[in-house]
PDB file of C-alpha atoms in Angstrom:
ATOM      1  CA  MET X   1       0.102   0.008   0.126  1.00  0.00           C
ATOM      2  CA  SER X   2       1.227   3.648  -1.025  1.00  0.00           C
ATOM      3  CA  THR X   3       2.231   6.353   1.032  1.00  0.00           C
ATOM      4  CA  ILE X   4       1.676   9.774   0.083  1.00  0.00           C
ATOM      5  CA  ALA X   5       3.239  12.950   1.055  1.00  0.00           C
ATOM      6  CA  PHE X   6       1.101  16.311   0.072  1.00  0.00           C
ATOM      7  CA  PHE X   7       2.596  19.700  -0.018  1.00  0.00           C
ATOM      8  CA  ASP X   8       1.281  22.820   0.026  1.00  0.00           C
ATOM      9  CA  VAL X   9       3.356  25.332  -2.679  1.00  0.00           C
ATOM     10  CA  ASP X  10       3.549  28.864  -2.082  1.00  0.00           C
ATOM     11  CA  GLU X  11       5.258  29.761   1.143  1.00  0.00           C
ATOM     12  CA  THR X  12       6.042  26.185   2.325  1.00  0.00           C
ATOM     13  CA  LEU X  13       7.913  24.459  -0.657  1.00  0.00           C
ATOM     14  CA  ILE X  14       8.601  28.213  -2.479  1.00  0.00           C
ATOM     15  CA  SER X  15       9.540  31.604  -0.858  1.00  0.00           C
ATOM     16  CA  VAL X  16       7.095  33.399  -2.974  1.00  0.00           C
ATOM     17  CA  LYS X  17       3.406  33.522  -3.479  1.00  0.00           C
ATOM     18  CA  SER X  18       3.135  32.208  -6.885  1.00  0.00           C
ATOM     19  CA  MET X  19      -0.056  33.580  -8.209  1.00  0.00           C
ATOM     20  CA  PHE X  20       1.206  37.028  -7.075  1.00  0.00           C
ATOM     21  CA  HIS X  21       4.747  36.459  -8.662  1.00  0.00           C
ATOM     22  CA  PHE X  22       3.441  34.985 -12.129  1.00  0.00           C
ATOM     23  CA  LEU X  23       1.256  37.976 -12.250  1.00  0.00           C
ATOM     24  CA  ASP X  24       4.012  40.218 -12.342  1.00  0.00           C
ATOM     25  CA  TYR X  25       6.164  38.351 -14.533  1.00  0.00           C
ATOM     26  CA  PHE X  26       2.585  37.986 -17.077  1.00  0.00           C
ATOM     27  CA  LEU X  27       1.828  41.652 -17.105  1.00  0.00           C
ATOM     28  CA  ARG X  28       5.888  42.628 -17.850  1.00  0.00           C
ATOM     29  CA  GLU X  29       5.702  40.092 -20.710  1.00  0.00           C
ATOM     30  CA  ARG X  30       2.975  42.028 -21.940  1.00  0.00           C
ATOM     31  CA  GLY X  31       4.427  44.991 -21.591  1.00  0.00           C
ATOM     32  CA  GLU X  32       2.402  46.706 -18.724  1.00  0.00           C
ATOM     33  CA  PRO X  33       4.007  49.329 -16.746  1.00  0.00           C
ATOM     34  CA  PRO X  34       4.784  48.587 -13.126  1.00  0.00           C
ATOM     35  CA  SER X  35       1.405  50.548 -12.296  1.00  0.00           C
ATOM     36  CA  THR X  36      -0.662  47.729 -13.457  1.00  0.00           C
ATOM     37  CA  TYR X  37       0.861  45.105 -11.099  1.00  0.00           C
ATOM     38  CA  ALA X  38       0.515  47.758  -8.273  1.00  0.00           C
ATOM     39  CA  ARG X  39      -3.213  48.201  -8.950  1.00  0.00           C
ATOM     40  CA  LEU X  40      -4.686  44.528  -9.603  1.00  0.00           C
ATOM     41  CA  SER X  41      -2.287  43.454  -6.831  1.00  0.00           C
ATOM     42  CA  GLY X  42      -3.488  46.334  -4.700  1.00  0.00           C
ATOM     43  CA  GLU X  43      -7.065  45.010  -5.202  1.00  0.00           C
ATOM     44  CA  LEU X  44      -6.427  41.648  -4.620  1.00  0.00           C
ATOM     45  CA  ARG X  45      -4.879  42.697  -1.172  1.00  0.00           C
ATOM     46  CA  GLN X  46      -7.376  45.337  -0.102  1.00  0.00           C
ATOM     47  CA  MET X  47     -10.075  42.186  -0.333  1.00  0.00           C
ATOM     48  CA  ALA X  48      -8.087  40.534   1.939  1.00  0.00           C
ATOM     49  CA  ARG X  49      -7.962  43.180   4.128  1.00  0.00           C
ATOM     50  CA  SER X  50     -11.462  43.625   4.326  1.00  0.00           C
ATOM     51  CA  GLY X  51     -12.115  40.059   5.055  1.00  0.00           C
ATOM     52  CA  ALA X  52     -13.287  38.785   1.850  1.00  0.00           C
ATOM     53  CA  PRO X  53     -12.896  34.787   2.297  1.00  0.00           C
ATOM     54  CA  ARG X  54      -9.730  33.462   0.759  1.00  0.00           C
ATOM     55  CA  GLN X  55     -11.711  31.571  -2.016  1.00  0.00           C
ATOM     56  CA  ASP X  56     -13.436  34.713  -3.184  1.00  0.00           C
ATOM     57  CA  VAL X  57      -9.749  36.680  -3.502  1.00  0.00           C
ATOM     58  CA  ASN X  58      -8.928  33.444  -5.187  1.00  0.00           C
ATOM     59  CA  ARG X  59     -11.672  33.750  -7.758  1.00  0.00           C
ATOM     60  CA  HIS X  60     -10.949  37.682  -8.349  1.00  0.00           C
ATOM     61  CA  TYR X  61      -7.417  36.892  -9.158  1.00  0.00           C
ATOM     62  CA  TYR X  62      -8.546  34.540 -12.309  1.00  0.00           C
ATOM     63  CA  THR X  63     -10.586  37.220 -13.774  1.00  0.00           C
ATOM     64  CA  TYR X  64      -6.945  39.092 -14.585  1.00  0.00           C
ATOM     65  CA  TYR X  65      -6.347  36.127 -17.234  1.00  0.00           C
ATOM     66  CA  ARG X  66      -9.681  36.164 -19.192  1.00  0.00           C
ATOM     67  CA  GLY X  67      -9.301  35.719 -22.748  1.00  0.00           C
ATOM     68  CA  GLN X  68      -5.710  34.102 -22.275  1.00  0.00           C
ATOM     69  CA  THR X  69      -5.276  30.854 -24.026  1.00  0.00           C
ATOM     70  CA  ALA X  70      -4.349  27.901 -21.836  1.00  0.00           C
ATOM     71  CA  ARG X  71      -1.472  26.689 -23.760  1.00  0.00           C
ATOM     72  CA  ASP X  72      -0.217  30.120 -23.932  1.00  0.00           C
ATOM     73  CA  LEU X  73      -0.094  30.571 -20.054  1.00  0.00           C
ATOM     74  CA  SER X  74       1.378  27.418 -19.788  1.00  0.00           C
ATOM     75  CA  GLU X  75       4.373  28.489 -22.093  1.00  0.00           C
ATOM     76  CA  LEU X  76       4.647  31.480 -20.202  1.00  0.00           C
ATOM     77  CA  GLY X  77       4.518  29.785 -16.863  1.00  0.00           C
ATOM     78  CA  GLN X  78       7.460  27.420 -17.549  1.00  0.00           C
ATOM     79  CA  ARG X  79       9.447  30.593 -18.796  1.00  0.00           C
ATOM     80  CA  TRP X  80       8.757  32.279 -15.129  1.00  0.00           C
ATOM     81  CA  PHE X  81       9.786  29.174 -13.602  1.00  0.00           C
ATOM     82  CA  ASP X  82      13.125  28.895 -15.705  1.00  0.00           C
ATOM     83  CA  ASP X  83      13.642  32.613 -15.309  1.00  0.00           C
ATOM     84  CA  GLU X  84      12.779  33.611 -11.639  1.00  0.00           C
ATOM     85  CA  CYS X  85      11.811  30.508  -9.617  1.00  0.00           C
ATOM     86  CA  THR X  86      14.366  27.927  -9.407  1.00  0.00           C
ATOM     87  CA  THR X  87      16.393  29.535  -6.885  1.00  0.00           C
ATOM     88  CA  ARG X  88      13.324  30.001  -4.649  1.00  0.00           C
ATOM     89  CA  PHE X  89      12.659  26.943  -2.544  1.00  0.00           C
ATOM     90  CA  HIS X  90      13.037  26.416   0.450  1.00  0.00           C
ATOM     91  CA  HIS X  91      15.783  24.189   0.907  1.00  0.00           C
ATOM     92  CA  GLN X  92      14.389  22.762   4.532  1.00  0.00           C
ATOM     93  CA  THR X  93      11.155  21.922   2.964  1.00  0.00           C
ATOM     94  CA  LEU X  94      12.542  20.132  -0.108  1.00  0.00           C
ATOM     95  CA  ASP X  95      14.828  18.307   2.105  1.00  0.00           C
ATOM     96  CA  VAL X  96      11.992  16.692   3.723  1.00  0.00           C
ATOM     97  CA  LEU X  97      10.472  16.156   0.314  1.00  0.00           C
ATOM     98  CA  ASP X  98      13.490  14.367  -1.268  1.00  0.00           C
ATOM     99  CA  GLN X  99      13.471  12.050   1.883  1.00  0.00           C
ATOM    100  CA  HIS X 100       9.949  11.111   1.860  1.00  0.00           C
ATOM    101  CA  ARG X 101      10.628  10.171  -2.185  1.00  0.00           C
ATOM    102  CA  THR X 102      13.515   8.245  -1.371  1.00  0.00           C
ATOM    103  CA  ARG X 103      11.460   6.403   0.971  1.00  0.00           C
ATOM    104  CA  GLY X 104       8.985   5.519  -1.833  1.00  0.00           C
ATOM    105  CA  ALA X 105       6.338   7.739  -1.522  1.00  0.00           C
ATOM    106  CA  ASP X 106       3.937   9.649  -3.775  1.00  0.00           C
ATOM    107  CA  ILE X 107       4.960  13.242  -3.681  1.00  0.00           C
ATOM    108  CA  VAL X 108       1.416  15.237  -4.543  1.00  0.00           C
ATOM    109  CA  LEU X 109       1.336  19.315  -4.421  1.00  0.00           C
ATOM    110  CA  VAL X 110      -2.176  20.616  -3.377  1.00  0.00           C
ATOM    111  CA  SER X 111      -2.512  24.555  -4.062  1.00  0.00           C
ATOM    112  CA  GLY X 112      -4.696  27.659  -4.637  1.00  0.00           C
ATOM    113  CA  SER X 113      -2.423  28.168  -7.557  1.00  0.00           C
ATOM    114  CA  PHE X 114      -2.977  26.941 -11.104  1.00  0.00           C
ATOM    115  CA  PHE X 115      -1.092  25.004 -13.764  1.00  0.00           C
ATOM    116  CA  ALA X 116       0.742  27.594 -15.209  1.00  0.00           C
ATOM    117  CA  CYS X 117       2.474  27.717 -11.652  1.00  0.00           C
ATOM    118  CA  LEU X 118       2.233  24.281 -10.614  1.00  0.00           C
ATOM    119  CA  ASP X 119       3.225  22.206 -13.823  1.00  0.00           C
ATOM    120  CA  PRO X 120       6.747  23.458 -13.618  1.00  0.00           C
ATOM    121  CA  VAL X 121       6.998  22.717  -9.611  1.00  0.00           C
ATOM    122  CA  VAL X 122       5.544  19.238 -10.167  1.00  0.00           C
ATOM    123  CA  ASP X 123       8.141  18.557 -12.624  1.00  0.00           C
ATOM    124  CA  ALA X 124      10.971  20.130 -10.621  1.00  0.00           C
ATOM    125  CA  VAL X 125      10.233  18.075  -7.669  1.00  0.00           C
ATOM    126  CA  GLY X 126       9.418  14.896  -9.216  1.00  0.00           C
ATOM    127  CA  ALA X 127       5.781  14.989  -7.999  1.00  0.00           C
ATOM    128  CA  VAL X 128       3.214  12.363  -9.375  1.00  0.00           C
ATOM    129  CA  ALA X 129       0.446  15.164  -9.458  1.00  0.00           C
ATOM    130  CA  ALA X 130      -0.986  18.901  -8.230  1.00  0.00           C
ATOM    131  CA  TRP X 131      -4.336  19.758  -7.310  1.00  0.00           C
ATOM    132  CA  GLY X 132      -4.928  23.402  -7.996  1.00  0.00           C
ATOM    133  CA  SER X 133      -7.491  25.962  -8.598  1.00  0.00           C
ATOM    134  CA  ARG X 134      -9.495  25.174 -11.912  1.00  0.00           C
ATOM    135  CA  PRO X 135      -9.945  28.091 -14.490  1.00  0.00           C
ATOM    136  CA  ARG X 136     -12.520  27.632 -16.268  1.00  0.00           C
ATOM    137  CA  ILE X 137     -11.551  27.122 -20.003  1.00  0.00           C
ATOM    138  CA  ARG X 138     -13.723  27.300 -23.359  1.00  0.00           C
ATOM    139  CA  ARG X 139     -12.601  26.864 -26.324  1.00  0.00           C
ATOM    140  CA  GLY X 140      -8.909  26.661 -24.974  1.00  0.00           C
ATOM    141  CA  GLU X 141      -9.092  30.362 -23.537  1.00  0.00           C
ATOM    142  CA  LEU X 142      -9.877  31.481 -20.107  1.00  0.00           C
ATOM    143  CA  THR X 143     -13.117  32.561 -19.061  1.00  0.00           C
ATOM    144  CA  GLY X 144     -11.996  34.122 -16.153  1.00  0.00           C
ATOM    145  CA  GLU X 145     -14.235  31.845 -14.126  1.00  0.00           C
ATOM    146  CA  VAL X 146     -13.136  29.226 -11.612  1.00  0.00           C
ATOM    147  CA  VAL X 147     -14.645  25.749 -11.269  1.00  0.00           C
ATOM    148  CA  VAL X 148     -13.022  24.826  -7.770  1.00  0.00           C
ATOM    149  CA  PRO X 149     -10.479  26.987  -5.851  1.00  0.00           C
ATOM    150  CA  MET X 150      -8.355  24.631  -4.115  1.00  0.00           C
ATOM    151  CA  ILE X 151      -8.904  26.420  -0.803  1.00  0.00           C
ATOM    152  CA  GLY X 152      -9.558  25.411   2.679  1.00  0.00           C
ATOM    153  CA  THR X 153     -11.835  21.986   2.554  1.00  0.00           C
ATOM    154  CA  MET X 154     -11.256  21.569  -1.095  1.00  0.00           C
ATOM    155  CA  LYS X 155      -7.654  20.603   0.107  1.00  0.00           C
ATOM    156  CA  ARG X 156      -8.773  17.955   2.147  1.00  0.00           C
ATOM    157  CA  HIS X 157     -11.310  16.635  -0.645  1.00  0.00           C
ATOM    158  CA  ALA X 158      -7.965  16.555  -2.761  1.00  0.00           C
ATOM    159  CA  VAL X 159      -6.215  14.799   0.239  1.00  0.00           C
ATOM    160  CA  GLU X 160      -9.036  12.036   0.579  1.00  0.00           C
ATOM    161  CA  MET X 161      -9.554  11.325  -3.069  1.00  0.00           C
ATOM    162  CA  THR X 162      -6.245  11.184  -3.794  1.00  0.00           C
ATOM    163  CA  ALA X 163      -5.357   8.244  -1.194  1.00  0.00           C
ATOM    164  CA  ALA X 164      -9.066   6.363  -2.068  1.00  0.00           C
ATOM    165  CA  ALA X 165      -8.082   6.536  -5.578  1.00  0.00           C
ATOM    166  CA  SER X 166      -4.278   5.176  -5.001  1.00  0.00           C
ATOM    167  CA  GLY X 167      -5.228   3.166  -1.952  1.00  0.00           C
ATOM    168  CA  ALA X 168      -3.364   4.659   0.696  1.00  0.00           C
ATOM    169  CA  ARG X 169      -4.545   5.045   4.033  1.00  0.00           C
ATOM    170  CA  PRO X 170      -4.865   8.543   5.198  1.00  0.00           C
ATOM    171  CA  ALA X 171      -3.449   7.650   9.001  1.00  0.00           C
ATOM    172  CA  ASP X 172      -0.133   6.536   7.309  1.00  0.00           C
ATOM    173  CA  CYS X 173       0.333   9.715   5.059  1.00  0.00           C
ATOM    174  CA  TYR X 174       2.026  13.266   5.746  1.00  0.00           C
ATOM    175  CA  ALA X 175       1.030  17.003   4.723  1.00  0.00           C
ATOM    176  CA  TYR X 176       2.934  20.201   5.042  1.00  0.00           C
ATOM    177  CA  GLY X 177       1.096  23.801   5.145  1.00  0.00           C
ATOM    178  CA  ASP X 178       2.480  27.238   6.213  1.00  0.00           C
ATOM    179  CA  HIS X 179      -1.282  28.722   6.663  1.00  0.00           C
ATOM    180  CA  ILE X 180      -4.248  28.433   8.892  1.00  0.00           C
ATOM    181  CA  SER X 181      -6.540  27.972   5.819  1.00  0.00           C
ATOM    182  CA  ASP X 182      -4.282  24.671   5.526  1.00  0.00           C
ATOM    183  CA  LEU X 183      -5.397  22.962   8.525  1.00  0.00           C
ATOM    184  CA  PRO X 184      -8.533  20.752   6.278  1.00  0.00           C
ATOM    185  CA  MET X 185      -5.618  19.403   4.566  1.00  0.00           C
ATOM    186  CA  LEU X 186      -3.417  18.938   7.399  1.00  0.00           C
ATOM    187  CA  ARG X 187      -6.050  17.074   9.439  1.00  0.00           C
ATOM    188  CA  ALA X 188      -6.942  14.623   6.917  1.00  0.00           C
ATOM    189  CA  VAL X 189      -3.753  12.834   7.266  1.00  0.00           C
ATOM    190  CA  GLY X 190      -2.046  10.939  10.085  1.00  0.00           C
ATOM    191  CA  HIS X 191       1.293  13.142  10.049  1.00  0.00           C
ATOM    192  CA  PRO X 192       0.585  16.793   9.301  1.00  0.00           C
ATOM    193  CA  THR X 193       3.457  19.227   9.904  1.00  0.00           C
ATOM    194  CA  ALA X 194       3.264  23.002  10.321  1.00  0.00           C
ATOM    195  CA  VAL X 195       5.850  25.145   7.968  1.00  0.00           C
ATOM    196  CA  GLY X 196       6.893  28.389   8.840  1.00  0.00           C
ATOM    197  CA  PRO X 197       5.556  31.420  11.121  1.00  0.00           C
ATOM    198  CA  ASP X 198       1.804  31.546  10.978  1.00  0.00           C
ATOM    199  CA  PRO X 199       1.102  31.873  14.425  1.00  0.00           C
ATOM    200  CA  ASP X 200      -2.481  30.447  14.238  1.00  0.00           C
ATOM    201  CA  LEU X 201      -1.193  27.394  12.686  1.00  0.00           C
ATOM    202  CA  ASN X 202       1.581  27.155  14.956  1.00  0.00           C
ATOM    203  CA  ALA X 203      -0.812  27.506  18.028  1.00  0.00           C
ATOM    204  CA  HIS X 204      -3.026  24.745  16.314  1.00  0.00           C
ATOM    205  CA  ALA X 205       0.284  22.484  15.896  1.00  0.00           C
ATOM    206  CA  THR X 206       1.343  23.140  19.785  1.00  0.00           C
ATOM    207  CA  ARG X 207      -1.742  22.171  21.381  1.00  0.00           C
ATOM    208  CA  HIS X 208      -2.217  18.772  19.076  1.00  0.00           C
ATOM    209  CA  GLY X 209       1.538  17.794  19.282  1.00  0.00           C
ATOM    210  CA  TRP X 210       2.048  18.352  15.769  1.00  0.00           C
ATOM    211  CA  PRO X 211       5.587  18.722  14.576  1.00  0.00           C
ATOM    212  CA  HIS X 212       6.644  22.197  13.542  1.00  0.00           C
ATOM    213  CA  LEU X 213       9.330  22.713  10.025  1.00  0.00           C
ATOM    214  CA  ASP X 214      10.983  26.348  11.007  1.00  0.00           C
ATOM    215  CA  LEU X 215      11.523  28.995   8.110  1.00  0.00           C
ATOM    216  CA  SER X 216      13.146  31.390  10.123  1.00  0.00           C
ATOM    217  CA  PRO X 217      14.021  34.682   8.439  1.00  0.00           C
ATOM    218  CA  ALA X 218      18.058  33.714   8.101  1.00  0.00           C
ATOM    219  CA  ALA X 219      16.924  29.891   6.957  1.00  0.00           C
ATOM    220  CA  SER X 220      13.956  31.221   4.670  1.00  0.00           C
ATOM    221  CA  ALA X 221      17.102  33.485   2.843  1.00  0.00           C
ATOM    222  CA  HIS X 222      19.147  30.225   2.004  1.00  0.00           C
ATOM    223  CA  VAL X 223      16.741  28.828  -0.629  1.00  0.00           C
ATOM    224  CA  LYS X 224      17.768  25.716  -2.556  1.00  0.00           C
ATOM    225  CA  ASP X 225      18.915  26.315  -6.380  1.00  0.00           C
ATOM    226  CA  LEU X 226      17.320  23.874  -8.704  1.00  0.00           C
ATOM    227  CA  SER X 227      18.887  25.604 -11.760  1.00  0.00           C
TER     228      SER X 227
END
């Protein structure tokens, strides 16, 4: 029976928020001035500050790609990763991932990000699959809508469905996440680990005796280069 190690991506495996980082790259590639990214990212941050659910912020993000082809975004995602992300892996988390893979575990990524950002990470770390938010695609183009935002309880469903399909027992599986919204995913496995500095997640981890993977400021500056 297989064992699966589930990893969140942004600020767990990599040191950046991939959706913001890719949006900046996407706009620069289109020749947009820096003010465009400042405006759009400001919209998202303002939604979060005003208390909008993370699912709603996630949905709004994908409106920025309305009319873009999935093929173009996939190709751009690979260039973004090659140009700007190969040196942005947290070496602490990547070392743990490598240990799981060496012991024969399947690596599965679970993220609110989407295929343009996730596919290159899957290839880089040798994951067998990634669950991400699913933008709606019609005739090869993104509509600006989202089928499923991979946030909160949807991450738990992804873990449960993956385990069931592979024959793995959730009690034997591992999960790593950096934010309190990762709790549903972390609770779904027998071996959860809190990653990084989120005080709410770490307080929960302490109460329940979960391990904590430290990404201190000094350690976070030391990221593993995959180039």
